[in-house]
PDB file of C-alpha atoms in Angstrom:
ATOM      1  CA  MET P   1       7.221  23.278   6.727  1.00  0.00           C
ATOM      2  CA  ARG P   2       9.585  26.229   6.511  1.00  0.00           C
ATOM      3  CA  LYS P   3      10.339  25.471   2.848  1.00  0.00           C
ATOM      4  CA  ARG P   4       6.624  25.657   2.065  1.00  0.00           C
ATOM      5  CA  PHE P   5       6.113  28.791   4.120  1.00  0.00           C
ATOM      6  CA  ILE P   6       8.717  30.970   2.362  1.00  0.00           C
ATOM      7  CA  PRO P   7       7.174  30.668  -1.145  1.00  0.00           C
ATOM      8  CA  LEU P   8       3.784  31.396   0.416  1.00  0.00           C
ATOM      9  CA  ILE P   9       5.095  34.648   1.929  1.00  0.00           C
ATOM     10  CA  LEU P  10       6.781  35.679  -1.314  1.00  0.00           C
ATOM     11  CA  GLY P  11       3.643  34.926  -3.295  1.00  0.00           C
ATOM     12  CA  THR P  12       1.528  36.976  -0.893  1.00  0.00           C
ATOM     13  CA  LEU P  13       3.899  39.944  -1.150  1.00  0.00           C
ATOM     14  CA  ALA P  14       3.888  39.758  -4.941  1.00  0.00           C
ATOM     15  CA  TRP P  15       0.079  39.708  -4.969  1.00  0.00           C
ATOM     16  CA  ALA P  16      -0.066  42.654  -2.581  1.00  0.00           C
ATOM     17  CA  GLY P  17       2.253  44.669  -4.807  1.00  0.00           C
ATOM     18  CA  THR P  18       0.089  43.944  -7.840  1.00  0.00           C
ATOM     19  CA  ALA P  19      -3.082  44.828  -5.982  1.00  0.00           C
ATOM     20  CA  ALA P  20      -1.587  48.123  -4.844  1.00  0.00           C
ATOM     21  CA  ALA P  21      -0.566  49.137  -8.374  1.00  0.00           C
ATOM     22  CA  GLN P  22      -2.616  51.999  -9.757  1.00  0.00           C
ATOM     23  CA  ASP P  23      -3.195  51.654 -13.477  1.00  0.00           C
ATOM     24  CA  ILE P  24      -3.650  54.657 -15.729  1.00  0.00           C
ATOM     25  CA  ARG P  25      -6.259  54.412 -18.457  1.00  0.00           C
ATOM     26  CA  VAL P  26      -7.795  56.672 -21.085  1.00  0.00           C
ATOM     27  CA  ALA P  27     -11.292  57.750 -20.066  1.00  0.00           C
ATOM     28  CA  PRO P  28     -14.149  57.374 -22.565  1.00  0.00           C
ATOM     29  CA  GLY P  29     -14.755  60.456 -24.694  1.00  0.00           C
ATOM     30  CA  ALA P  30     -11.271  61.134 -26.101  1.00  0.00           C
ATOM     31  CA  SER P  31     -11.686  63.186 -29.279  1.00  0.00           C
ATOM     32  CA  LEU P  32      -9.783  64.674 -32.201  1.00  0.00           C
ATOM     33  CA  ALA P  33     -10.732  67.362 -34.726  1.00  0.00           C
ATOM     34  CA  VAL P  34      -9.162  68.858 -37.830  1.00  0.00           C
ATOM     35  CA  ASP P  35     -10.003  72.551 -38.314  1.00  0.00           C
ATOM     36  CA  GLY P  36      -9.389  74.377 -41.557  1.00  0.00           C
ATOM     37  CA  ASP P  37     -10.478  77.203 -43.810  1.00  0.00           C
ATOM     38  CA  SER P  38     -11.368  77.667 -47.449  1.00  0.00           C
ATOM     39  CA  THR P  39     -12.128  80.424 -49.918  1.00  0.00           C
ATOM     40  CA  VAL P  40     -15.805  80.085 -48.901  1.00  0.00           C
ATOM     41  CA  ARG P  41     -16.006  79.100 -45.219  1.00  0.00           C
ATOM     42  CA  ALA P  42     -14.233  77.499 -42.297  1.00  0.00           C
ATOM     43  CA  PHE P  43     -14.774  73.814 -41.540  1.00  0.00           C
ATOM     44  CA  SER P  44     -14.173  71.314 -38.764  1.00  0.00           C
ATOM     45  CA  CYS P  45     -13.912  67.543 -39.205  1.00  0.00           C
ATOM     46  CA  LYS P  46     -14.430  65.711 -35.919  1.00  0.00           C
ATOM     47  CA  ALA P  47     -13.947  62.220 -34.549  1.00  0.00           C
ATOM     48  CA  GLN P  48     -15.967  61.588 -31.420  1.00  0.00           C
ATOM     49  CA  LYS P  49     -14.021  58.441 -30.592  1.00  0.00           C
ATOM     50  CA  LEU P  50     -10.243  58.180 -30.411  1.00  0.00           C
ATOM     51  CA  ASP P  51      -8.557  54.879 -29.563  1.00  0.00           C
ATOM     52  CA  VAL P  52      -5.492  55.838 -27.510  1.00  0.00           C
ATOM     53  CA  LYS P  53      -3.055  53.214 -26.228  1.00  0.00           C
ATOM     54  CA  LEU P  54      -0.822  53.896 -23.212  1.00  0.00           C
ATOM     55  CA  GLN P  55       2.282  52.301 -21.767  1.00  0.00           C
ATOM     56  CA  GLN P  56       3.005  53.398 -18.222  1.00  0.00           C
ATOM     57  CA  ALA P  57       6.045  53.302 -15.998  1.00  0.00           C
ATOM     58  CA  GLU P  58       6.096  50.991 -12.990  1.00  0.00           C
ATOM     59  CA  GLY P  59       4.328  52.684 -10.100  1.00  0.00           C
ATOM     60  CA  ALA P  60       3.135  55.459 -12.422  1.00  0.00           C
ATOM     61  CA  SER P  61       1.126  58.321 -10.974  1.00  0.00           C
ATOM     62  CA  LEU P  62      -0.727  61.292 -12.452  1.00  0.00           C
ATOM     63  CA  ALA P  63       0.149  63.413  -9.413  1.00  0.00           C
ATOM     64  CA  PRO P  64       1.755  66.722 -10.505  1.00  0.00           C
ATOM     65  CA  ASP P  65       5.153  65.875  -9.022  1.00  0.00           C
ATOM     66  CA  ALA P  66       5.235  62.470 -10.779  1.00  0.00           C
ATOM     67  CA  LEU P  67       3.681  63.364 -14.136  1.00  0.00           C
ATOM     68  CA  ALA P  68       6.985  63.815 -15.982  1.00  0.00           C
ATOM     69  CA  SER P  69       7.796  60.102 -15.674  1.00  0.00           C
ATOM     70  CA  ALA P  70       4.332  58.509 -15.638  1.00  0.00           C
ATOM     71  CA  LEU P  71       4.123  57.337 -19.260  1.00  0.00           C
ATOM     72  CA  THR P  72       6.629  55.430 -21.359  1.00  0.00           C
ATOM     73  CA  GLY P  73       4.511  55.227 -24.497  1.00  0.00           C
ATOM     74  CA  LEU P  74       1.405  56.650 -26.164  1.00  0.00           C
ATOM     75  CA  SER P  75      -0.078  56.024 -29.588  1.00  0.00           C
ATOM     76  CA  PHE P  76      -3.329  56.237 -31.508  1.00  0.00           C
ATOM     77  CA  GLU P  77      -4.796  55.267 -34.851  1.00  0.00           C
ATOM     78  CA  LEU P  78      -7.865  57.014 -36.229  1.00  0.00           C
ATOM     79  CA  PRO P  79      -9.766  55.524 -39.182  1.00  0.00           C
ATOM     80  CA  LEU P  80     -10.504  58.327 -41.650  1.00  0.00           C
ATOM     81  CA  ALA P  81     -14.026  56.923 -41.974  1.00  0.00           C
ATOM     82  CA  GLN P  82     -14.657  58.160 -38.411  1.00  0.00           C
ATOM     83  CA  LEU P  83     -13.615  61.735 -39.237  1.00  0.00           C
ATOM     84  CA  ASP P  84     -16.837  63.630 -40.015  1.00  0.00           C
ATOM     85  CA  CYS P  85     -16.912  67.103 -41.582  1.00  0.00           C
ATOM     86  CA  ALA P  86     -20.738  67.333 -41.173  1.00  0.00           C
ATOM     87  CA  ASN P  87     -21.060  67.488 -44.964  1.00  0.00           C
ATOM     88  CA  ASP P  88     -21.146  64.410 -47.196  1.00  0.00           C
ATOM     89  CA  THR P  89     -19.465  66.180 -50.115  1.00  0.00           C
ATOM     90  CA  MET P  90     -16.705  67.520 -47.871  1.00  0.00           C
ATOM     91  CA  ASN P  91     -16.241  64.061 -46.339  1.00  0.00           C
ATOM     92  CA  GLU P  92     -15.805  62.532 -49.791  1.00  0.00           C
ATOM     93  CA  HIS P  93     -13.262  65.135 -50.895  1.00  0.00           C
ATOM     94  CA  MET P  94     -11.385  64.993 -47.578  1.00  0.00           C
ATOM     95  CA  ARG P  95     -11.007  61.208 -47.779  1.00  0.00           C
ATOM     96  CA  LYS P  96      -9.946  61.384 -51.406  1.00  0.00           C
ATOM     97  CA  ALA P  97      -7.311  64.041 -50.602  1.00  0.00           C
ATOM     98  CA  MET P  98      -6.052  61.940 -47.680  1.00  0.00           C
ATOM     99  CA  GLN P  99      -5.820  58.888 -49.987  1.00  0.00           C
ATOM    100  CA  ALA P 100      -8.098  56.964 -47.636  1.00  0.00           C
ATOM    101  CA  GLU P 101      -8.352  53.878 -49.838  1.00  0.00           C
ATOM    102  CA  ALA P 102      -4.595  53.299 -49.735  1.00  0.00           C
ATOM    103  CA  HIS P 103      -3.980  54.832 -46.294  1.00  0.00           C
ATOM    104  CA  PRO P 104      -7.183  54.522 -44.224  1.00  0.00           C
ATOM    105  CA  THR P 105      -5.850  55.827 -40.893  1.00  0.00           C
ATOM    106  CA  ILE P 106      -4.176  58.800 -39.243  1.00  0.00           C
ATOM    107  CA  GLY P 107      -1.608  57.637 -36.704  1.00  0.00           C
ATOM    108  CA  PHE P 108       0.638  59.020 -33.980  1.00  0.00           C
ATOM    109  CA  LYS P 109       3.329  57.333 -31.887  1.00  0.00           C
ATOM    110  CA  MET P 110       5.006  59.175 -29.016  1.00  0.00           C
ATOM    111  CA  SER P 111       8.775  59.039 -28.650  1.00  0.00           C
ATOM    112  CA  GLY P 112       8.966  61.135 -25.468  1.00  0.00           C
ATOM    113  CA  TYR P 113       7.530  64.102 -23.588  1.00  0.00           C
ATOM    114  CA  THR P 114       8.352  66.768 -21.055  1.00  0.00           C
ATOM    115  CA  ALA P 115       6.112  68.354 -18.438  1.00  0.00           C
ATOM    116  CA  GLY P 116       6.643  72.014 -17.630  1.00  0.00           C
ATOM    117  CA  ALA P 117       6.513  73.549 -14.175  1.00  0.00           C
ATOM    118  CA  PRO P 118       3.016  74.101 -12.734  1.00  0.00           C
ATOM    119  CA  GLN P 119       1.469  77.428 -13.725  1.00  0.00           C
ATOM    120  CA  ALA P 120      -0.361  79.701 -11.296  1.00  0.00           C
ATOM    121  CA  ASP P 121      -3.611  77.798 -11.894  1.00  0.00           C
ATOM    122  CA  GLY P 122      -1.915  74.416 -11.437  1.00  0.00           C
ATOM    123  CA  ARG P 123      -1.958  73.476 -15.111  1.00  0.00           C
ATOM    124  CA  ARG P 124       1.193  72.252 -16.843  1.00  0.00           C
ATOM    125  CA  VAL P 125       2.394  72.493 -20.429  1.00  0.00           C
ATOM    126  CA  LEU P 126       3.235  69.149 -22.026  1.00  0.00           C
ATOM    127  CA  ARG P 127       5.586  68.920 -25.018  1.00  0.00           C
ATOM    128  CA  ILE P 128       4.820  65.599 -26.684  1.00  0.00           C
ATOM    129  CA  ARG P 129       7.312  64.408 -29.302  1.00  0.00           C
ATOM    130  CA  GLY P 130       6.543  61.693 -31.791  1.00  0.00           C
ATOM    131  CA  ASP P 131       5.798  60.650 -35.350  1.00  0.00           C
ATOM    132  CA  LEU P 132       2.565  61.655 -37.087  1.00  0.00           C
ATOM    133  CA  THR P 133       1.398  59.641 -40.091  1.00  0.00           C
ATOM    134  CA  LEU P 134      -0.946  61.163 -42.688  1.00  0.00           C
ATOM    135  CA  ALA P 135      -1.695  59.791 -46.155  1.00  0.00           C
ATOM    136  CA  GLY P 136       1.034  57.199 -45.697  1.00  0.00           C
ATOM    137  CA  ASN P 137       3.716  59.791 -44.921  1.00  0.00           C
ATOM    138  CA  THR P 138       5.344  59.901 -41.485  1.00  0.00           C
ATOM    139  CA  ARG P 139       7.045  62.994 -40.086  1.00  0.00           C
ATOM    140  CA  PRO P 140       8.301  63.978 -36.613  1.00  0.00           C
ATOM    141  CA  VAL P 141       6.174  66.517 -34.751  1.00  0.00           C
ATOM    142  CA  GLU P 142       5.981  68.125 -31.322  1.00  0.00           C
ATOM    143  CA  LEU P 143       2.460  68.494 -29.965  1.00  0.00           C
ATOM    144  CA  THR P 144       1.719  71.035 -27.246  1.00  0.00           C
ATOM    145  CA  GLY P 145      -0.896  70.144 -24.662  1.00  0.00           C
ATOM    146  CA  ILE P 146      -2.209  71.725 -21.485  1.00  0.00           C
ATOM    147  CA  ALA P 147      -2.618  69.244 -18.630  1.00  0.00           C
ATOM    148  CA  ALA P 148      -5.121  70.049 -15.888  1.00  0.00           C
ATOM    149  CA  SER P 149      -5.825  67.933 -12.813  1.00  0.00           C
ATOM    150  CA  THR P 150      -9.302  66.414 -12.462  1.00  0.00           C
ATOM    151  CA  PRO P 151     -10.878  64.457  -9.582  1.00  0.00           C
ATOM    152  CA  GLN P 152     -10.169  61.252 -11.547  1.00  0.00           C
ATOM    153  CA  GLY P 153      -6.697  62.127 -12.830  1.00  0.00           C
ATOM    154  CA  LEU P 154      -5.736  64.433 -15.673  1.00  0.00           C
ATOM    155  CA  ARG P 155      -7.203  66.082 -18.773  1.00  0.00           C
ATOM    156  CA  VAL P 156      -4.931  67.022 -21.680  1.00  0.00           C
ATOM    157  CA  GLN P 157      -6.109  69.412 -24.388  1.00  0.00           C
ATOM    158  CA  GLY P 158      -3.953  70.658 -27.219  1.00  0.00           C
ATOM    159  CA  ARG P 159      -3.582  71.706 -30.818  1.00  0.00           C
ATOM    160  CA  HIS P 160      -1.012  71.412 -33.572  1.00  0.00           C
ATOM    161  CA  ALA P 161      -0.839  73.419 -36.799  1.00  0.00           C
ATOM    162  CA  LEU P 162       0.382  71.665 -39.918  1.00  0.00           C
ATOM    163  CA  ARG P 163       0.596  72.182 -43.662  1.00  0.00           C
ATOM    164  CA  MET P 164      -1.122  69.400 -45.600  1.00  0.00           C
ATOM    165  CA  THR P 165       1.266  69.560 -48.543  1.00  0.00           C
ATOM    166  CA  GLU P 166       4.193  68.634 -46.250  1.00  0.00           C
ATOM    167  CA  TRP P 167       2.524  65.225 -45.881  1.00  0.00           C
ATOM    168  CA  GLY P 168       1.840  64.903 -49.592  1.00  0.00           C
ATOM    169  CA  VAL P 169      -1.825  65.875 -49.265  1.00  0.00           C
ATOM    170  CA  LYS P 170      -3.307  68.073 -51.983  1.00  0.00           C
ATOM    171  CA  PRO P 171      -5.966  70.368 -50.441  1.00  0.00           C
ATOM    172  CA  PRO P 172      -9.448  69.547 -51.781  1.00  0.00           C
ATOM    173  CA  SER P 173     -11.203  71.759 -54.307  1.00  0.00           C
ATOM    174  CA  LEU P 174     -15.014  71.752 -54.441  1.00  0.00           C
ATOM    175  CA  MET P 175     -17.843  73.273 -56.481  1.00  0.00           C
ATOM    176  CA  LEU P 176     -15.886  73.349 -59.750  1.00  0.00           C
ATOM    177  CA  GLY P 177     -12.978  75.056 -58.030  1.00  0.00           C
ATOM    178  CA  THR P 178     -14.982  77.912 -56.508  1.00  0.00           C
ATOM    179  CA  MET P 179     -14.272  76.528 -53.021  1.00  0.00           C
ATOM    180  CA  LYS P 180     -10.615  75.760 -52.368  1.00  0.00           C
ATOM    181  CA  VAL P 181      -9.424  74.414 -49.040  1.00  0.00           C
ATOM    182  CA  ARG P 182      -6.376  76.195 -47.650  1.00  0.00           C
ATOM    183  CA  GLU P 183      -3.365  73.976 -46.999  1.00  0.00           C
ATOM    184  CA  ASP P 184      -2.871  74.969 -43.344  1.00  0.00           C
ATOM    185  CA  VAL P 185      -5.011  73.082 -40.822  1.00  0.00           C
ATOM    186  CA  VAL P 186      -5.054  72.667 -37.043  1.00  0.00           C
ATOM    187  CA  ILE P 187      -5.395  69.324 -35.271  1.00  0.00           C
ATOM    188  CA  ARG P 188      -7.120  69.576 -31.874  1.00  0.00           C
ATOM    189  CA  PHE P 189      -7.167  66.800 -29.291  1.00  0.00           C
ATOM    190  CA  ASP P 190      -8.868  66.275 -25.938  1.00  0.00           C
ATOM    191  CA  VAL P 191      -7.908  63.259 -23.815  1.00  0.00           C
ATOM    192  CA  ALA P 192      -8.701  62.492 -20.174  1.00  0.00           C
ATOM    193  CA  LEU P 193      -6.557  60.074 -18.169  1.00  0.00           C
ATOM    194  CA  GLU P 194      -7.828  58.301 -15.078  1.00  0.00           C
ATOM    195  CA  GLN P 195      -5.894  56.772 -12.198  1.00  0.00           C
ATOM    196  CA  GLN P 196      -7.409  53.416 -11.242  1.00  0.00           C
ATOM    197  CA  HIS P 197      -7.251  52.802  -7.488  1.00  0.00           C
TER     198      HIS P 197
END
């Protein structure tokens, strides 16, 4: 009887530990945009859906005092077909410049991050290190995000300036060359994380 009882206790404890775990997930509505300028006008290409994958530490929490060690991995892949510049001609030129046929996605894989001390308003600066892949070229970057607490968990918004030519991307030229896209663009991201109870 005792031999049967011990595994039962251990199994119950293991189940209780699993049930008590609080998973972190990405809330619906994560987005990414690429903002740029040209000799004619500014533009913004937006993706209303961003598939973000997370790996979390055991017992992870989005509480401010535990944020620095909550995640062990983060990555995303964005199909260029989902990036919309609100102009069919601009979409065509953007995808051609990004070599979408050969390299159909933009990708990012985190290698680590740090969380700064809470500011006066409670927000924290995140420095997110990783590899960004554009047009088949991968380079290390450091993204800066501002993390703010929400009733469900955390919202991270940030931006990163980059030069397209450093990734082998030739800025598009439209209207017989009268509109030339400048090589410096800004990537903006907005991701909400939720703690599942």
